mmCIF file of C-alpha atoms in Angstrom:
data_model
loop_
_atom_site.group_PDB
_atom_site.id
_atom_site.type_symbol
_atom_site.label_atom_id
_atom_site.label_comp_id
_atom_site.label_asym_id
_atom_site.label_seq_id
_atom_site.Cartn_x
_atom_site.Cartn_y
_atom_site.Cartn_z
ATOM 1 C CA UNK A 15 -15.207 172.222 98.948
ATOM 2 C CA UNK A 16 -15.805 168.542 100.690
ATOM 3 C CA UNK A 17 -13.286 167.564 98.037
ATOM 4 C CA UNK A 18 -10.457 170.186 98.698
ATOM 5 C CA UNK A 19 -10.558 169.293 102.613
ATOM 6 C CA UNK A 20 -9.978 165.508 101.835
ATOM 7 C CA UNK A 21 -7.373 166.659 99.669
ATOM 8 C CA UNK A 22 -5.427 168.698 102.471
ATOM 9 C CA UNK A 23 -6.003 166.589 104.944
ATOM 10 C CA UNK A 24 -4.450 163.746 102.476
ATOM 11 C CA UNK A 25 -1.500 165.558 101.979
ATOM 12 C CA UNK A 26 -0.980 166.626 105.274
ATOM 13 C CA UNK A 27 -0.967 162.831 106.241
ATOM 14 C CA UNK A 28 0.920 162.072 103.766
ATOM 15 C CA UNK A 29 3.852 164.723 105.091
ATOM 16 C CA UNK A 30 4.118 163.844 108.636
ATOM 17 C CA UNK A 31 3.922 159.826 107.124
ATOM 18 C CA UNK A 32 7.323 161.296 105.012
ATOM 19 C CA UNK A 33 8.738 163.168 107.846
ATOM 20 C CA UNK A 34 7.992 160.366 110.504
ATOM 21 C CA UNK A 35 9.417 158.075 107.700
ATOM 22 C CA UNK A 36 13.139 159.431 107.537
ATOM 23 C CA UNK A 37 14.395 158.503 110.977
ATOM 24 C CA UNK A 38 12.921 155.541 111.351
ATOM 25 C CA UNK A 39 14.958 154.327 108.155
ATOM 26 C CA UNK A 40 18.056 156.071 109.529
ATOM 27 C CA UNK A 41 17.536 153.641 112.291
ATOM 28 C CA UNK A 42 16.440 151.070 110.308
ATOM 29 C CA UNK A 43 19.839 151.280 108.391
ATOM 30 C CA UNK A 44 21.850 151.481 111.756
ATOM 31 C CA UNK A 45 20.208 148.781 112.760
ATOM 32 C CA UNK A 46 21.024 146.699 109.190
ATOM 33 C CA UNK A 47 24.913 147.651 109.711
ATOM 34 C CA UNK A 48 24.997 146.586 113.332
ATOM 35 C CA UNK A 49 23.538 143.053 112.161
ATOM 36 C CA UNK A 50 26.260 142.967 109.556
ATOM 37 C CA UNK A 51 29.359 144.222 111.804
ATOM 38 C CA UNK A 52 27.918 141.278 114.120
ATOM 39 C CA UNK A 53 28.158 138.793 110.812
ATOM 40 C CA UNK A 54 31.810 140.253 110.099
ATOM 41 C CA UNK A 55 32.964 139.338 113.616
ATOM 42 C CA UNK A 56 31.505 136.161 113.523
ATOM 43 C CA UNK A 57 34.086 135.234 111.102
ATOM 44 C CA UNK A 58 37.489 135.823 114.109
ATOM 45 C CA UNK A 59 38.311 131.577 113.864
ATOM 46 C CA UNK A 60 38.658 131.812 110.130
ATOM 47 C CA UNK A 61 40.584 135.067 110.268
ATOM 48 C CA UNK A 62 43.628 133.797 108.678
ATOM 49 C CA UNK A 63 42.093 132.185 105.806
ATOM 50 C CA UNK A 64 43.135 133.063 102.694
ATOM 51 C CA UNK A 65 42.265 132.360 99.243
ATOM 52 C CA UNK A 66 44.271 134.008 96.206
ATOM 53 C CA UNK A 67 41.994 133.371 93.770
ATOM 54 C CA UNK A 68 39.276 135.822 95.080
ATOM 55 C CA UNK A 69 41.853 138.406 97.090
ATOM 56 C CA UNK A 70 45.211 139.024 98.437
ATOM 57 C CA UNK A 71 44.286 139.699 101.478
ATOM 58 C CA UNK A 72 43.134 137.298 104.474
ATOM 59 C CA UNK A 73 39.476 137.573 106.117
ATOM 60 C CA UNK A 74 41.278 139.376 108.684
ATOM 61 C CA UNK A 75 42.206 142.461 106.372
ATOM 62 C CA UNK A 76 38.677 142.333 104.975
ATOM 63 C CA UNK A 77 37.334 141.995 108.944
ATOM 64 C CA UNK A 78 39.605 145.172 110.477
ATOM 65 C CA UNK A 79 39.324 147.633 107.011
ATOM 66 C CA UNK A 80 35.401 147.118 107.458
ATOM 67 C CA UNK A 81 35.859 148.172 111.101
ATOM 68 C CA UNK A 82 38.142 150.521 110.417
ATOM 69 C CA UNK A 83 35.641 152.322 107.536
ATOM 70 C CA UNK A 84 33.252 152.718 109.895
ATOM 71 C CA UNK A 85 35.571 154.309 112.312
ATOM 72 C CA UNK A 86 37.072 156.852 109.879
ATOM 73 C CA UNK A 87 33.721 157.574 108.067
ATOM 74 C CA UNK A 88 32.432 158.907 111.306
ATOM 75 C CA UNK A 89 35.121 161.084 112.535
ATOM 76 C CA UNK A 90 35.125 162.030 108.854
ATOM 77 C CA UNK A 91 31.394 163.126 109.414
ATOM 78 C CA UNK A 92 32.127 164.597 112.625
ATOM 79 C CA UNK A 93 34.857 167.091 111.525
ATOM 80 C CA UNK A 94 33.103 168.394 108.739
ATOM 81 C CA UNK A 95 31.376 172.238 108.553
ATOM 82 C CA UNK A 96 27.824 171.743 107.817
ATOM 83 C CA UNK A 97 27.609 174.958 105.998
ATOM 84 C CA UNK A 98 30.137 173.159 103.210
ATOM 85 C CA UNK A 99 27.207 170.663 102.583
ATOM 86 C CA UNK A 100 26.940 170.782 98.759
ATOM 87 C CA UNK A 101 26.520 168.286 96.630
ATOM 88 C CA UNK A 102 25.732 167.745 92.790
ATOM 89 C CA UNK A 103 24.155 164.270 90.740
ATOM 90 C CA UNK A 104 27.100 161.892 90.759
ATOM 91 C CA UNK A 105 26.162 158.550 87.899
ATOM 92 C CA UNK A 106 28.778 156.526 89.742
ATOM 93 C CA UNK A 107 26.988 157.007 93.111
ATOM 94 C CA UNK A 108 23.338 156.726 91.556
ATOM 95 C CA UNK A 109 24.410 153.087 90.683
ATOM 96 C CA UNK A 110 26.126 152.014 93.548
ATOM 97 C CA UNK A 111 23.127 153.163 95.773
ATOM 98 C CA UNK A 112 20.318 152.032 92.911
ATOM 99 C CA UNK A 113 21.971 148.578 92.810
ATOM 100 C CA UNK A 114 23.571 148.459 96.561
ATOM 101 C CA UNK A 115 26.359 147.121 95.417
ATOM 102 C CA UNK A 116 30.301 147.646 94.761
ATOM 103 C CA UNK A 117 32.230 146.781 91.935
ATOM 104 C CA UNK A 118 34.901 144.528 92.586
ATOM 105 C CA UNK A 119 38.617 145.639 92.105
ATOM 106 C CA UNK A 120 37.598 148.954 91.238
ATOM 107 C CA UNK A 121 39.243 151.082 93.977
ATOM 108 C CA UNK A 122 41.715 150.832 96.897
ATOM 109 C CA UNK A 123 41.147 151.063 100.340
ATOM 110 C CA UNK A 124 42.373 154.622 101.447
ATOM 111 C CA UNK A 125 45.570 154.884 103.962
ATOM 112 C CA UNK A 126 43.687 155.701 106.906
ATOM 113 C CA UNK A 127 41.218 152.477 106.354
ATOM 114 C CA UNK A 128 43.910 150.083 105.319
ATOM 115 C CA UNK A 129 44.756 147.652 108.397
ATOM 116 C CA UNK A 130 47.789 147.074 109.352
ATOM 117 C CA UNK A 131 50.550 143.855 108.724
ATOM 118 C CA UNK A 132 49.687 141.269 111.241
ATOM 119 C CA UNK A 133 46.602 142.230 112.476
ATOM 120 C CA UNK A 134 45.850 140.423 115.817
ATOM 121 C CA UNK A 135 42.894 139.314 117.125
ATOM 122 C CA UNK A 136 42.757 142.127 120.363
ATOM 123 C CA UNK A 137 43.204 144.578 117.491
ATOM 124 C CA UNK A 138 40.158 143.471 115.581
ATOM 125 C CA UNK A 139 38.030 143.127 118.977
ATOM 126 C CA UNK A 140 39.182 146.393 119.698
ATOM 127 C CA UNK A 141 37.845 147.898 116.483
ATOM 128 C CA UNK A 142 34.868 145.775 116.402
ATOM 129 C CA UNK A 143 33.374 147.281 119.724
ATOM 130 C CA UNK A 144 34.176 150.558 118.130
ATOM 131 C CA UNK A 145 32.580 150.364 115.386
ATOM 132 C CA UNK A 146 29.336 149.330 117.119
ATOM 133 C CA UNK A 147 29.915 152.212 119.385
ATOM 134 C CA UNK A 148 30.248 154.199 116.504
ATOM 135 C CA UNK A 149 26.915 153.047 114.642
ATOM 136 C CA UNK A 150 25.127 154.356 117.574
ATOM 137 C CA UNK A 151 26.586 157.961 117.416
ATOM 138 C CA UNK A 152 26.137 158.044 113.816
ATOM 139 C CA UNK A 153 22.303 159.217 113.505
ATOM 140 C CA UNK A 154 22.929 161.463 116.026
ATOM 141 C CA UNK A 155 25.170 163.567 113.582
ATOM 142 C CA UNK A 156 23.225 166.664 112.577
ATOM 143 C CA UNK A 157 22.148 165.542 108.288
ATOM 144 C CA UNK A 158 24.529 167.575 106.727
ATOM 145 C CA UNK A 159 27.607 166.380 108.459
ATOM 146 C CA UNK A 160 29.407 164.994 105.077
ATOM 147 C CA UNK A 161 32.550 163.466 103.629
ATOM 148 C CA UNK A 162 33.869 163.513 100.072
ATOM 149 C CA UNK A 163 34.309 160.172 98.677
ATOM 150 C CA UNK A 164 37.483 160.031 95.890
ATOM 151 C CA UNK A 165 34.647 158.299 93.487
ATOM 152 C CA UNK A 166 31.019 159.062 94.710
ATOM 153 C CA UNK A 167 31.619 162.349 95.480
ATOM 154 C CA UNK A 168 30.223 164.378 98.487
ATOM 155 C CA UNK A 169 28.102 162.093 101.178
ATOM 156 C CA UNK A 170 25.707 163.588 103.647
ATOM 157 C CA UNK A 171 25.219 161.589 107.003
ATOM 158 C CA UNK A 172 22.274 159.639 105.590
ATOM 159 C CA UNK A 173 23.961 158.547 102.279
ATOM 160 C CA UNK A 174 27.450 157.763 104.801
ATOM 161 C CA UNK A 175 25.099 155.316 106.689
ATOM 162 C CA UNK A 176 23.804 153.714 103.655
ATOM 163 C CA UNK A 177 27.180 153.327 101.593
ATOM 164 C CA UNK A 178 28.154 151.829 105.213
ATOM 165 C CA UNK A 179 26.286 148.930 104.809
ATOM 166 C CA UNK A 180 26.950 148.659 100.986
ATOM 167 C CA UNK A 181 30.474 148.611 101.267
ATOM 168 C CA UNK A 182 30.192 146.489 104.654
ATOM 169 C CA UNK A 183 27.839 143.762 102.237
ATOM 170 C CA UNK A 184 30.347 144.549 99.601
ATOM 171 C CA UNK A 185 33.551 143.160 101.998
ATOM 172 C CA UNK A 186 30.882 140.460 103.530
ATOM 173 C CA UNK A 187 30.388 138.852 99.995
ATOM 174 C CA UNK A 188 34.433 138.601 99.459
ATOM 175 C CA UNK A 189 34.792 136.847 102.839
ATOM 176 C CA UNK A 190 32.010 134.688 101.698
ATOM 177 C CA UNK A 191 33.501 133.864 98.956
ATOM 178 C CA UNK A 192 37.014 133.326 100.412
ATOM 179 C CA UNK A 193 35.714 130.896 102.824
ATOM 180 C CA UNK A 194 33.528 128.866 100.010
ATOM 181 C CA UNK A 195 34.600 125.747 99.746
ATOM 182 C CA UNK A 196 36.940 126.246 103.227
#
């Protein structure tokens, strides 16, 4: 009897540990993406560097389309019917989020994420502050807002915050590496 009580009162424990556990690493991975979109814009004086031999585009284009992402994914989130929520294993997704990392030259930025020619630097402010706006509002999304990805399929709020900062560490590296030797 001693035995089943210590049981039950493990497991109890152990459930509000795992229910306590999920928002704090919501915030947690807020808080991860703010300190990144705070890296990205740290990069404004080399925003017209480019370097051809690891993308076409300048640190600018890299800078605004993470911005941009951010911007999109949420009003993506926001517009969706939570009742829709469905979503089935996806291999392509379980190694992006296992490894936290993007392939490189895999996919294209989609039309509504794509900046613009000639992108300014008011224009990347602009969508700098939104995006940290944004980051803010996104844990307060009910958990089955969602978007459908083209590749990884259907994305809940949680998993939206996480790619987020995979795809934000996945632009950081190619600014990195545009600026190496700079």
């Amino acid at each position: 009897m001693k035995n089943r009580i210590h049981i039950i009162l493990f497991s109890m424990a152990g459930i509000l540990l795992l229910s306590s556990a999920a928002p704090m690493e919501l915030n947690k991975g807020n808080s991860d993406l703010k300190i990144q979109l705070n890296e990205v814009a740290t990069y404004n004086p080399m925003r017209e560097t480019k370097n051809l031999e690891v993308s076409e585009a300048a640190v600018a284009w890299h800078m605004d389309h993470i911005y941009l992402m951010v911007n999109q994914l949420y009003k993506a989130l926001e517009q969706s019917n939570e009742s829709d929520y469905k979503t089935k294993f996806n291999m392509k997704r379980a190694y992006v989020f296992t490894f936290n990392r993007m392939p490189r030259g895999k996919a294209t930025a989609p039309e509504a994420a794509r900046p613009k020619d000639n992108i300014d630097l008011n224009t990347i402010q602009m969508h700098y502050e939104q995006a940290l706006a944004t980051v803010d509002k996104l844990s307060n999304l009910p958990e089955k807002k969602h978007f459908n990805h083209p590749v990884l399929g259907t994305l809940n709020r949680d998993k939206t915050i996480k790619f987020l900062a995979i795809h934000t560490e996945h632009h950081l590296k190619i600014i990195r590496d545009i600026l190496e030797d700079k």
